Short mmCIF file of C-alpha atoms in Angstrom, two decimals:
data_model
loop_
_atom_site.label_atom_id
_atom_site.label_comp_id
_atom_site.label_asym_id
_atom_site.label_seq_id
_atom_site.Cartn_x
_atom_site.Cartn_y
_atom_site.Cartn_z
CA MET A 1 0.06 0.23 0.39
CA ILE A 2 0.81 3.60 -0.30
CA ASP A 3 4.13 4.41 1.86
CA LYS A 4 2.93 5.53 5.70
CA ARG A 5 6.44 7.82 5.42
CA LYS A 6 4.71 10.35 3.13
CA VAL A 7 2.00 10.60 4.74
CA ILE A 8 2.14 13.86 6.37
CA PRO A 9 -0.68 16.55 6.78
CA ARG A 10 0.08 20.00 5.70
CA ARG A 11 -2.42 22.45 6.03
CA THR A 12 -1.78 25.67 3.36
CA PHE A 13 -3.49 28.42 3.39
CA ILE A 14 -5.80 28.56 0.94
CA ALA A 15 -6.71 24.46 2.63
CA GLY A 16 -6.27 25.52 6.32
CA LEU A 17 -9.22 29.24 5.59
CA ALA A 18 -11.47 26.71 3.59
CA SER A 19 -10.93 23.63 6.20
CA SER A 20 -11.28 26.12 8.95
CA ALA A 21 -15.41 27.72 7.62
CA GLY A 22 -16.59 23.95 7.80
CA LEU A 23 -16.31 23.46 3.84
CA THR A 24 -16.09 19.28 4.67
CA LEU A 25 -17.49 17.59 1.19
CA ALA A 26 -20.37 14.99 3.11
CA GLY A 27 -19.11 11.15 1.90
CA CYS A 28 -16.04 11.86 0.62
CA GLY A 29 -14.35 8.81 2.00
CA GLU A 30 -10.79 6.96 1.01
CA THR A 31 -12.84 5.12 -2.62
CA GLU A 32 -13.30 8.10 -3.58
CA PRO A 33 -10.84 11.43 -4.62
CA PRO A 34 -9.83 13.47 -3.35
CA THR A 35 -9.72 13.35 -0.35
CA TYR A 36 -9.34 16.56 1.44
CA GLY A 37 -12.41 18.23 2.26
CA ASN A 38 -11.74 21.92 1.34
CA LEU A 39 -13.92 24.13 -1.47
CA LEU A 40 -11.04 23.86 -4.15
CA ARG A 41 -11.24 20.20 -3.42
CA MET A 42 -14.51 20.46 -4.39
CA GLY A 43 -14.08 22.23 -7.51
CA ASP A 44 -11.49 19.26 -9.06
CA TRP A 45 -13.79 16.64 -7.81
CA VAL A 46 -16.39 18.27 -10.10
CA THR A 47 -14.59 18.82 -12.08
CA TYR A 48 -13.01 15.02 -12.55
CA LYS A 49 -16.57 13.69 -12.24
CA ALA A 50 -18.08 15.83 -15.29
CA HIS A 51 -15.09 14.83 -17.26
CA ARG A 52 -15.21 10.76 -16.58
CA LEU A 53 -19.16 11.52 -17.24
CA LEU A 54 -19.34 13.81 -20.21
CA LEU A 55 -16.22 12.06 -22.38
CA PRO A 56 -15.68 8.95 -23.80
CA GLU A 57 -13.29 6.72 -22.48
CA GLN A 58 -11.07 5.99 -24.92
CA ALA A 59 -10.35 8.96 -26.72
CA LEU A 60 -7.12 9.84 -28.13
CA ALA A 61 -5.25 13.00 -27.62
CA ARG A 62 -4.29 14.60 -30.25
CA GLU A 63 -0.97 12.58 -32.24
CA TYR A 64 1.70 14.96 -34.14
CA ASP A 65 4.24 14.39 -36.84
CA LEU A 66 7.76 14.00 -36.52
CA GLY A 67 8.32 17.78 -38.08
CA ASP A 68 5.91 19.18 -34.91
CA ILE A 69 8.59 17.37 -32.44
CA SER A 70 9.55 20.99 -30.52
CA ALA A 71 12.19 22.02 -28.13
CA MET A 72 11.00 20.72 -25.34
CA PRO A 73 11.87 22.41 -21.32
CA ALA A 74 12.70 19.34 -18.78
CA THR A 75 11.64 20.69 -15.23
CA GLY A 76 11.49 20.00 -12.19
CA THR A 77 13.84 16.98 -10.92
CA VAL A 78 16.00 16.82 -13.87
CA ASN A 79 18.19 14.04 -11.79
CA PRO A 80 17.05 12.70 -8.55
CA GLY A 81 20.40 11.55 -7.63
CA ASP A 82 21.89 15.49 -7.01
CA ASP A 83 21.04 16.29 -3.00
CA GLN A 84 20.31 20.20 -4.23
CA GLN A 85 17.05 19.35 -5.56
CA THR A 86 13.55 20.05 -4.15
CA PHE A 87 12.18 16.87 -4.43
CA PHE A 88 15.95 14.65 -2.87
CA ASP A 89 14.71 11.41 -0.94
CA PRO A 90 18.13 9.62 0.86
CA VAL A 91 17.37 7.02 0.49
CA HIS A 92 16.25 6.44 -3.35
CA GLY A 93 18.23 9.26 -4.35
CA PRO A 94 21.39 8.26 -3.70
CA GLU A 95 20.46 4.15 -4.80
CA PHE A 96 19.35 6.20 -8.48
CA SER A 97 22.77 7.26 -8.81
CA ARG A 98 24.42 3.42 -8.14
CA VAL A 99 21.57 2.01 -10.83
CA GLN A 100 22.52 5.39 -13.58
CA SER A 101 26.36 4.03 -13.22
CA SER A 102 25.20 0.87 -14.41
CA GLY A 103 23.44 2.58 -17.28
CA PHE A 104 20.32 1.72 -15.41
CA ASP A 105 21.90 -2.49 -15.78
CA ASP A 106 20.89 -3.06 -12.02
CA TRP A 107 17.97 -0.69 -12.38
CA ARG A 108 14.26 -2.78 -11.65
CA ILE A 109 10.99 -1.64 -11.47
CA THR A 110 8.34 -3.63 -9.30
CA VAL A 111 4.80 -3.84 -10.09
CA GLU A 112 2.94 -4.70 -6.30
CA GLY A 113 -0.64 -4.88 -5.18
CA SER A 114 -4.14 -5.19 -6.14
CA VAL A 115 -2.02 -8.40 -9.21
CA ASP A 116 -1.96 -11.57 -9.47
CA ARG A 117 1.54 -11.82 -9.84
CA PRO A 118 3.38 -9.34 -8.47
CA GLY A 119 6.52 -9.29 -10.59
CA VAL A 120 10.29 -7.37 -11.20
CA PHE A 121 11.25 -6.00 -14.23
CA SER A 122 13.98 -4.99 -15.58
CA LEU A 123 14.26 -2.59 -19.15
CA GLN A 124 15.46 -5.34 -21.93
CA ASP A 125 12.53 -6.97 -19.45
CA LEU A 126 9.32 -3.19 -20.23
CA GLN A 127 11.55 -3.18 -24.58
CA LYS A 128 10.93 -7.14 -25.14
CA MET A 129 6.60 -6.14 -25.11
CA PRO A 130 5.07 -4.74 -27.89
CA SER A 131 5.79 -1.18 -27.36
CA ARG A 132 3.53 1.81 -28.97
CA THR A 133 5.41 5.27 -29.64
CA HIS A 134 3.33 8.33 -29.98
CA ILE A 135 4.26 12.24 -30.93
CA THR A 136 2.17 14.38 -28.31
CA ARG A 137 2.06 17.51 -26.51
CA HIS A 138 3.30 18.48 -23.35
CA THR A 139 1.18 20.64 -21.28
CA CYS A 140 2.83 22.20 -18.56
CA GLU A 141 0.30 23.92 -15.39
CA GLU A 142 2.75 26.34 -15.44
CA GLY A 143 0.94 27.60 -19.59
CA TRP A 144 3.76 26.33 -21.19
CA SER A 145 4.06 23.36 -24.09
CA ALA A 146 6.07 21.41 -26.24
CA ILE A 147 5.15 18.24 -28.61
CA ALA A 148 7.57 15.40 -28.98
CA GLN A 149 8.22 11.75 -29.08
CA TRP A 150 7.24 9.28 -26.78
CA THR A 151 7.86 5.28 -26.91
CA GLY A 152 7.41 2.55 -24.81
CA VAL A 153 4.90 -0.09 -23.46
CA PRO A 154 1.27 0.10 -22.69
CA LEU A 155 0.15 1.24 -18.95
CA SER A 156 -2.27 -1.77 -19.79
CA THR A 157 0.35 -4.68 -21.48
CA VAL A 158 2.23 -4.13 -18.21
CA LEU A 159 -1.23 -4.07 -15.42
CA TYR A 160 -2.38 -7.47 -17.67
CA ALA A 161 0.99 -9.02 -17.06
CA CYS A 162 1.12 -9.20 -13.74
CA GLY A 163 -2.86 -9.65 -13.14
CA MET A 164 -4.72 -7.33 -12.21
CA GLN A 165 -7.54 -7.97 -9.96
CA SER A 166 -11.53 -7.07 -10.98
CA GLN A 167 -11.67 -4.83 -7.88
CA ALA A 168 -8.17 -2.43 -9.20
CA ARG A 169 -8.87 0.96 -8.99
CA TYR A 170 -6.41 3.30 -8.89
CA VAL A 171 -2.91 2.55 -10.36
CA TRP A 172 -0.06 4.44 -7.75
CA PHE A 173 3.70 5.09 -9.28
CA HIS A 174 6.66 5.94 -6.76
CA ALA A 175 9.97 8.02 -8.64
CA TYR A 176 13.31 7.79 -6.63
CA ASP A 177 12.89 12.29 -5.90
CA SER A 178 10.13 11.15 -3.92
CA TRP A 179 7.14 12.14 -5.85
CA ILE A 180 4.13 9.74 -5.12
CA ASP A 181 0.63 10.04 -7.21
CA SER A 182 -1.74 7.52 -9.10
CA ILE A 183 -4.11 7.76 -11.47
CA ASP A 184 -6.96 6.36 -12.33
CA MET A 185 -8.36 2.69 -14.57
CA ASN A 186 -9.62 5.19 -16.90
CA ASP A 187 -6.50 6.77 -18.01
CA ALA A 188 -4.21 4.08 -16.44
CA LEU A 189 -6.10 1.54 -19.58
CA HIS A 190 -5.82 4.01 -21.73
CA PRO A 191 -3.77 2.93 -24.61
CA GLN A 192 -1.28 6.60 -25.78
CA THR A 193 -0.70 6.09 -21.67
CA ILE A 194 2.59 3.83 -21.52
CA LEU A 195 5.44 3.24 -19.86
CA ALA A 196 8.64 5.07 -21.69
CA TYR A 197 11.19 4.49 -22.19
CA GLY A 198 12.43 6.02 -25.47
CA MET A 199 12.13 10.42 -26.30
CA ASN A 200 12.81 11.56 -29.32
CA GLY A 201 13.79 8.10 -31.42
CA ARG A 202 16.48 8.39 -27.89
CA GLN A 203 16.88 6.44 -25.08
CA LEU A 204 15.26 8.48 -22.70
CA PRO A 205 17.25 11.50 -21.66
CA LEU A 206 18.01 11.63 -17.63
CA SER A 207 16.55 15.03 -17.76
CA HIS A 208 12.50 14.10 -18.83
CA GLY A 209 12.49 11.28 -16.82
CA ALA A 210 15.44 8.37 -17.73
CA PRO A 211 15.26 5.45 -16.36
CA LEU A 212 11.08 5.18 -16.97
CA ARG A 213 8.35 7.83 -17.02
CA LEU A 214 4.94 7.90 -16.93
CA ARG A 215 3.01 8.95 -20.49
CA VAL A 216 -0.19 10.34 -19.49
CA GLU A 217 -1.48 12.69 -22.26
CA ARG A 218 -5.19 13.36 -21.29
CA GLN A 219 -3.86 14.83 -18.30
CA ILE A 220 -1.57 17.91 -17.68
CA GLY A 221 2.23 17.26 -17.62
CA TYR A 222 3.39 16.22 -13.92
CA LYS A 223 0.60 14.21 -13.78
CA SER A 224 3.11 12.54 -16.38
CA MET A 225 5.45 11.04 -13.46
CA LYS A 226 9.61 10.86 -13.90
CA TYR A 227 11.75 8.12 -12.88
CA LEU A 228 10.02 4.92 -11.98
CA ARG A 229 10.51 2.92 -9.17
CA LYS A 230 7.65 1.00 -8.19
CA ILE A 231 3.47 1.01 -10.04
CA VAL A 232 1.33 -0.45 -6.95
CA VAL A 233 -1.73 -1.00 -7.44
CA THR A 234 -5.12 0.17 -4.61
CA ASP A 235 -8.58 -0.47 -4.92
CA ASN A 236 -8.84 2.09 -2.91
CA PHE A 237 -8.15 5.85 -3.06
CA ALA A 238 -5.70 6.43 -0.79
CA ASP A 239 -4.10 9.73 0.71
CA GLY A 240 -1.43 9.98 -0.78
CA GLY A 241 0.49 12.69 1.26
CA SER A 242 2.33 15.74 0.87
CA SER A 243 4.66 13.37 -1.79
CA VAL A 244 1.65 14.22 -4.25
CA HIS A 245 0.69 17.65 -2.87
CA ILE A 246 -2.18 17.39 -3.18
CA ASP A 247 -2.66 19.31 0.50
CA ASP A 248 -0.24 22.19 -0.57
CA GLY A 249 -3.69 22.59 -3.47
CA TRP A 250 -2.71 20.82 -6.22
CA SER A 251 -5.80 18.85 -8.01
CA TRP A 252 -4.98 15.31 -8.15
CA TYR A 253 -6.68 15.34 -11.56
CA ASN A 254 -5.93 17.52 -14.29
CA GLY A 255 -7.76 16.72 -17.39
CA ILE A 256 -7.48 21.41 -17.58
CA MET B 1 -34.34 60.17 -22.70
CA LYS B 2 -33.87 57.54 -24.94
CA GLU B 3 -37.02 57.28 -25.65
CA ASP B 4 -36.71 58.09 -28.90
CA VAL B 5 -33.78 55.75 -29.36
CA VAL B 6 -35.90 52.12 -28.09
CA VAL B 7 -39.37 51.53 -28.38
CA SER B 8 -40.56 48.10 -27.80
CA GLU B 9 -39.36 48.10 -23.79
CA VAL B 10 -41.01 45.08 -21.79
CA PRO B 11 -42.97 47.70 -19.43
CA THR B 12 -42.19 45.05 -16.34
CA GLU B 13 -38.33 46.27 -16.70
CA ALA B 14 -38.93 49.69 -16.33
CA GLU B 15 -37.76 49.98 -12.57
CA GLY B 16 -34.71 48.37 -11.91
CA HIS B 17 -33.80 44.32 -13.03
CA ARG B 18 -35.83 41.16 -12.80
CA ARG B 19 -34.76 38.83 -9.99
CA TRP B 20 -32.99 36.17 -12.20
CA VAL B 21 -30.71 38.85 -13.83
CA ARG B 22 -30.33 39.75 -10.54
CA ILE B 23 -28.79 37.02 -9.31
CA SER B 24 -26.55 35.55 -12.51
CA HIS B 25 -25.61 39.36 -12.59
CA TRP B 26 -23.50 38.25 -8.78
CA VAL B 27 -23.52 35.40 -9.07
CA ILE B 28 -21.70 35.74 -12.27
CA ALA B 29 -19.69 39.10 -11.25
CA LEU B 30 -18.08 36.97 -8.13
CA SER B 31 -16.87 34.57 -10.22
CA ILE B 32 -15.71 37.13 -13.45
CA ILE B 33 -13.52 38.32 -9.87
CA MET B 34 -12.41 35.11 -8.90
CA LEU B 35 -11.61 33.86 -12.53
CA GLY B 36 -9.78 37.13 -12.85
CA ILE B 37 -7.25 37.04 -9.48
CA SER B 38 -6.55 33.34 -10.00
CA GLY B 39 -5.80 34.05 -13.71
CA VAL B 40 -3.69 36.92 -13.01
CA PHE B 41 -1.24 34.76 -10.61
CA ILE B 42 -1.93 31.56 -13.64
CA LEU B 43 -0.39 34.07 -16.43
CA ALA B 44 2.20 35.47 -13.75
CA VAL B 45 3.88 31.45 -13.82
CA HIS B 46 4.30 31.87 -17.35
CA PRO B 47 3.80 34.90 -17.95
CA ARG B 48 4.79 34.69 -22.51
CA LEU B 49 2.01 34.43 -25.26
CA TYR B 50 2.14 31.52 -28.70
CA TRP B 51 0.41 30.96 -31.76
CA GLY B 52 -0.57 27.19 -32.86
CA GLU B 53 0.13 24.56 -30.55
CA VAL B 54 3.69 25.09 -29.45
CA GLY B 55 5.28 27.61 -27.05
CA ASN B 56 7.70 27.56 -23.74
CA ASP B 57 10.51 29.42 -23.04
CA LEU B 58 13.26 27.61 -25.16
CA VAL B 59 10.88 29.10 -28.29
CA PRO B 60 9.90 33.01 -28.96
CA ALA B 61 7.18 34.66 -27.15
CA ILE B 62 5.09 36.70 -29.49
CA LEU B 63 4.03 38.75 -26.19
CA GLU B 64 5.23 38.84 -22.74
CA ILE B 65 3.98 40.44 -20.53
CA PRO B 66 6.27 42.29 -17.56
CA ILE B 67 4.54 40.08 -14.34
CA SER B 68 7.11 38.21 -13.13
CA ALA B 69 10.87 36.98 -13.33
CA ASN B 70 10.62 34.05 -14.19
CA HIS B 71 11.60 34.17 -18.54
CA ARG B 72 14.54 33.80 -17.64
CA PRO B 73 16.85 33.12 -20.97
CA GLU B 74 19.69 33.26 -19.46
CA GLY B 75 19.10 30.27 -17.32
CA TRP B 76 18.49 27.09 -19.17
CA GLN B 77 21.25 25.17 -19.40
CA ARG B 78 21.38 23.32 -22.53
CA THR B 79 21.62 19.41 -22.65
CA VAL B 80 20.37 17.58 -25.55
CA ASP B 81 19.92 18.39 -29.08
CA PHE B 82 17.34 15.57 -30.75
CA THR B 83 19.04 16.76 -34.34
CA GLU B 84 18.37 13.86 -36.44
CA VAL B 85 14.83 14.94 -35.87
CA SER B 86 15.07 18.67 -36.07
CA GLN B 87 17.01 21.30 -35.88
CA SER B 88 14.24 22.58 -33.03
CA ALA B 89 14.05 19.74 -31.28
CA PHE B 90 16.60 20.07 -28.67
CA SER B 91 16.23 19.76 -24.82
CA ALA B 92 17.17 21.88 -21.95
CA ASN B 93 17.23 21.75 -17.56
CA ARG B 94 15.95 25.29 -16.00
CA MET B 95 18.09 26.15 -13.84
CA TYR B 96 16.59 28.52 -11.59
CA PRO B 97 13.62 28.37 -9.52
CA ILE B 98 10.42 30.63 -9.76
CA PHE B 99 7.33 31.92 -9.25
CA ASN B 100 4.53 29.32 -8.76
CA GLN B 101 1.45 29.74 -6.94
CA ASN B 102 -0.77 28.08 -9.47
CA GLY B 103 -1.55 24.72 -6.88
CA TRP B 104 -4.42 26.91 -5.26
CA ALA B 105 -4.71 29.67 -8.72
CA ARG B 106 -5.81 26.91 -11.24
CA SER B 107 -7.77 25.11 -8.41
CA LEU B 108 -9.59 28.20 -7.80
CA HIS B 109 -9.74 28.66 -11.23
CA PHE B 110 -11.77 25.87 -12.26
CA LEU B 111 -14.01 26.65 -9.48
CA ALA B 112 -15.07 29.96 -10.17
CA ALA B 113 -15.00 28.33 -13.85
CA TRP B 114 -18.02 26.00 -12.55
CA PHE B 115 -20.12 28.62 -11.58
CA PHE B 116 -19.44 31.21 -14.32
CA LEU B 117 -20.36 27.98 -16.98
CA LEU B 118 -23.94 27.15 -15.16
CA ALA B 119 -24.44 31.70 -14.15
CA GLY B 120 -23.60 31.86 -17.64
CA LEU B 121 -25.89 29.36 -19.18
CA ILE B 122 -29.43 30.46 -17.02
CA TYR B 123 -28.93 33.62 -17.56
CA ALA B 124 -28.31 33.40 -21.43
CA LEU B 125 -31.42 30.97 -21.59
CA ALA B 126 -33.63 33.17 -19.29
CA GLY B 127 -32.41 35.85 -21.84
CA PHE B 128 -33.50 34.11 -25.27
CA ILE B 129 -37.37 32.31 -23.65
CA SER B 130 -37.77 35.93 -22.06
CA GLY B 131 -37.08 38.86 -24.70
CA HIS B 132 -34.18 39.74 -22.28
CA ALA B 133 -31.88 39.45 -24.49
CA LYS B 134 -33.63 40.10 -27.47
CA HIS B 135 -35.76 43.86 -26.14
CA SER B 136 -32.81 45.35 -23.73
CA LEU B 137 -29.53 43.76 -24.23
CA LEU B 138 -28.68 42.61 -28.25
CA PRO B 139 -28.22 46.01 -31.21
CA LYS B 140 -31.60 46.62 -32.55
CA ARG B 141 -31.02 47.01 -36.87
CA GLY B 142 -31.40 50.96 -36.72
CA ASP B 143 -28.48 50.78 -33.74
CA PHE B 144 -25.81 49.98 -36.07
CA SER B 145 -26.65 54.13 -37.96
CA LEU B 146 -24.23 56.88 -37.66
CA ALA B 147 -26.89 59.04 -36.72
CA SER B 148 -28.20 57.60 -33.78
CA LEU B 149 -24.60 56.24 -32.94
CA LYS B 150 -23.30 59.54 -32.89
CA LYS B 151 -25.86 61.35 -31.14
CA ASP B 152 -26.12 58.46 -28.31
CA VAL B 153 -22.27 58.78 -27.72
CA LEU B 154 -23.23 62.54 -27.24
CA GLU B 155 -25.10 61.71 -25.19
CA HIS B 156 -22.67 60.01 -22.59
CA LEU B 157 -20.29 62.89 -22.95
CA LYS B 158 -22.51 65.05 -21.71
CA PRO B 159 -22.62 66.27 -17.50
CA ARG B 160 -25.06 64.43 -16.09
CA ALA B 161 -28.21 66.20 -13.69
CA GLY B 162 -29.05 63.27 -11.33
CA ALA B 163 -29.65 60.43 -11.41
CA ILE B 164 -31.12 57.66 -14.70
CA GLY B 165 -33.12 55.41 -13.88
CA ALA B 166 -31.71 51.85 -13.60
CA GLY B 167 -31.89 48.70 -15.75
CA PRO B 168 -33.78 48.81 -19.24
CA PRO B 169 -34.10 50.33 -21.43
CA TYR B 170 -30.38 51.22 -22.68
CA GLY B 171 -28.76 53.09 -24.80
CA ILE B 172 -27.24 51.28 -28.11
CA VAL B 173 -23.30 51.80 -27.30
CA GLN B 174 -24.79 50.14 -23.80
CA ARG B 175 -26.42 47.58 -26.44
CA ILE B 176 -23.30 47.00 -28.56
CA SER B 177 -20.94 46.61 -26.00
CA TYR B 178 -23.40 44.35 -23.82
CA GLY B 179 -23.14 42.25 -27.18
CA ILE B 180 -20.28 41.59 -27.60
CA VAL B 181 -19.51 40.81 -23.56
CA LEU B 182 -22.22 39.10 -23.22
CA TYR B 183 -22.28 37.25 -26.37
CA VAL B 184 -18.95 37.51 -28.07
CA ALA B 185 -16.22 37.96 -25.00
CA MET B 186 -18.82 35.00 -22.80
CA PRO B 187 -18.27 32.36 -24.61
CA LEU B 188 -14.80 32.92 -26.14
CA MET B 189 -13.63 33.25 -22.75
CA VAL B 190 -15.10 29.19 -21.92
CA ILE B 191 -14.35 28.00 -24.97
CA THR B 192 -11.17 28.96 -25.29
CA GLY B 193 -10.68 27.73 -22.01
CA LEU B 194 -12.13 24.15 -22.70
CA ALA B 195 -9.29 24.20 -25.54
CA MET B 196 -6.14 24.85 -23.16
CA ALA B 197 -8.15 21.09 -21.41
CA PRO B 198 -5.95 17.87 -22.33
CA ALA B 199 -8.64 15.94 -21.36
CA ILE B 200 -11.52 17.69 -23.11
CA THR B 201 -8.84 18.30 -26.30
CA ALA B 202 -8.99 14.60 -26.67
CA ALA B 203 -12.60 13.80 -27.30
CA LEU B 204 -13.39 17.17 -28.49
CA PRO B 205 -9.95 18.19 -30.89
CA ILE B 206 -12.59 20.46 -33.04
CA LEU B 207 -11.18 22.83 -30.29
CA LEU B 208 -7.83 23.20 -31.47
CA ASP B 209 -8.59 23.16 -35.45
CA ILE B 210 -10.31 26.60 -34.21
CA PHE B 211 -7.75 28.47 -33.02
CA GLY B 212 -5.22 26.42 -34.18
CA GLY B 213 -3.81 25.02 -31.20
CA PHE B 214 -3.52 25.20 -27.44
CA GLN B 215 -0.42 28.39 -27.28
CA SER B 216 -4.15 31.02 -29.26
CA ALA B 217 -6.29 29.35 -27.33
CA ARG B 218 -4.42 30.43 -24.61
CA THR B 219 -3.41 33.64 -26.25
CA VAL B 220 -7.66 34.72 -27.30
CA HIS B 221 -8.38 33.64 -23.60
CA PHE B 222 -5.84 36.20 -22.53
CA PHE B 223 -7.22 39.13 -25.20
CA SER B 224 -10.98 37.87 -24.95
CA PHE B 225 -10.05 38.76 -20.22
CA SER B 226 -8.77 41.92 -22.07
CA VAL B 227 -11.62 43.39 -23.35
CA LEU B 228 -14.19 41.87 -20.08
CA LEU B 229 -11.61 44.04 -18.26
CA LEU B 230 -11.85 46.60 -19.94
CA PHE B 231 -15.70 46.14 -19.71
CA LEU B 232 -15.16 45.75 -16.03
CA VAL B 233 -13.78 49.15 -16.13
CA VAL B 234 -16.32 51.57 -17.64
CA HIS B 235 -19.15 49.61 -16.02
CA VAL B 236 -17.92 50.17 -12.63
CA THR B 237 -17.48 54.04 -13.31
CA MET B 238 -20.91 54.57 -15.47
CA VAL B 239 -21.87 51.92 -11.69
CA PHE B 240 -20.33 55.73 -9.93
CA ILE B 241 -21.01 58.25 -12.15
CA THR B 242 -25.56 57.50 -13.06
CA GLY B 243 -25.75 57.50 -9.14
CA PHE B 244 -23.95 54.61 -6.66
CA SER B 245 -26.38 53.63 -4.04
CA ARG B 246 -29.61 53.96 -6.88
CA GLN B 247 -27.78 51.65 -8.74
CA MET B 248 -26.52 49.22 -6.43
CA ARG B 249 -30.01 48.83 -4.90
CA ALA B 250 -31.74 48.17 -8.52
CA MET B 251 -28.75 44.81 -9.57
CA ILE B 252 -29.81 43.92 -5.78
CA LEU B 253 -33.49 45.01 -4.61
CA GLY B 254 -34.99 45.03 -8.07
CA LYS B 255 -36.44 48.66 -7.04
#
């Protein structure tokens, strides 16, 4: 389940303001995202529910041509091994440096939780699976956008290979830079949701999440987590705490 | 004063505003204030505007708005060149911290957008059904004649002696302004807003085609907001000029 060390309640100005005004969302339990009962989260929740109700499940994000590929900024963590990074993880940061020095030969990703056959995969294991390549627009919450080509294995392929159980509803991702986040099954099983190891025809560069990153093409950029090390399938929505930055006001669902 | 201009007025509107107009007016007003405040914070995170699908710190902008120091061309470290794909395809790392309050600003923006959308839909629907839009708000056929336009503009420039009536009938300039704001700028805000949402454009890619891309929609969003802001300034100024307490009473109590 979720790394309990990461579940640190932290109130921000807005969150505190709204919750102190007694604005709580009744019936918002652990099975429904998001778990924070303030006014802003209610808006996020309405948006999430409206999108899931009104938008077709399998609609594909627009795909572009090779000539549309653009310059692309790398922001946030650009090297999880660097202890000066904002989201440096004292445990997994040095571990990242170690697997990086092996050319990611020693890198493994684990898949656990609500699966019949929890798995451990090397980069080669993933590259042997059927791949998908698409050219899509990365849309950052900051307001910028960039077009790049991504190559990887569909997340659904990996989940089914591990025997995902029928009651599973969310997929959690743990990164080397202390970041944790999740997506629902609609996005997890979407054909464009891939575990990418290639960018613009090359191996995924360090600054863009090497050796493996997530691509969730129908959500804002920060949901496409970089530097993956663990995938956990869960039946319920669990609070990721400050690591997912929902309690800093960052929306868990960000299709807008 | 303007009886010669407005002939087909609905009598019940002669005094103040109807209840649905008052309620939707204030919900829309409050949500626009929230959208405006959060929107300025969101824009400050990336105060550059572009045309097309792509726009970021590594490509030229068509307009830079000096409201934050988040764009620093010298603060980027070039790491990877994808020259085999395209000359313009490369990656660079941002080496400086930025101002970013989007956590709450984006959520507040979308929360307010829900209120704006719902109140706006009710307002548009009620306005259509009741005939309020046709009779009082939208410009009429004769409004665009040079003579009547000139007459109404001159009317606005006259010094005001005492308060004038609140609510309809509205003058020509007023009807053209309301028409542009309610039926052009506000719908454009919603449509360009939706065109920036990756989940929505996946379902409705036509939204990207209409504006020519995500960044184009963002740029149009900014300019139609500028129109709304200009309207807001003039609108509030006119409320003060024509008798603040009388106008507020008319829009709050309806008399």
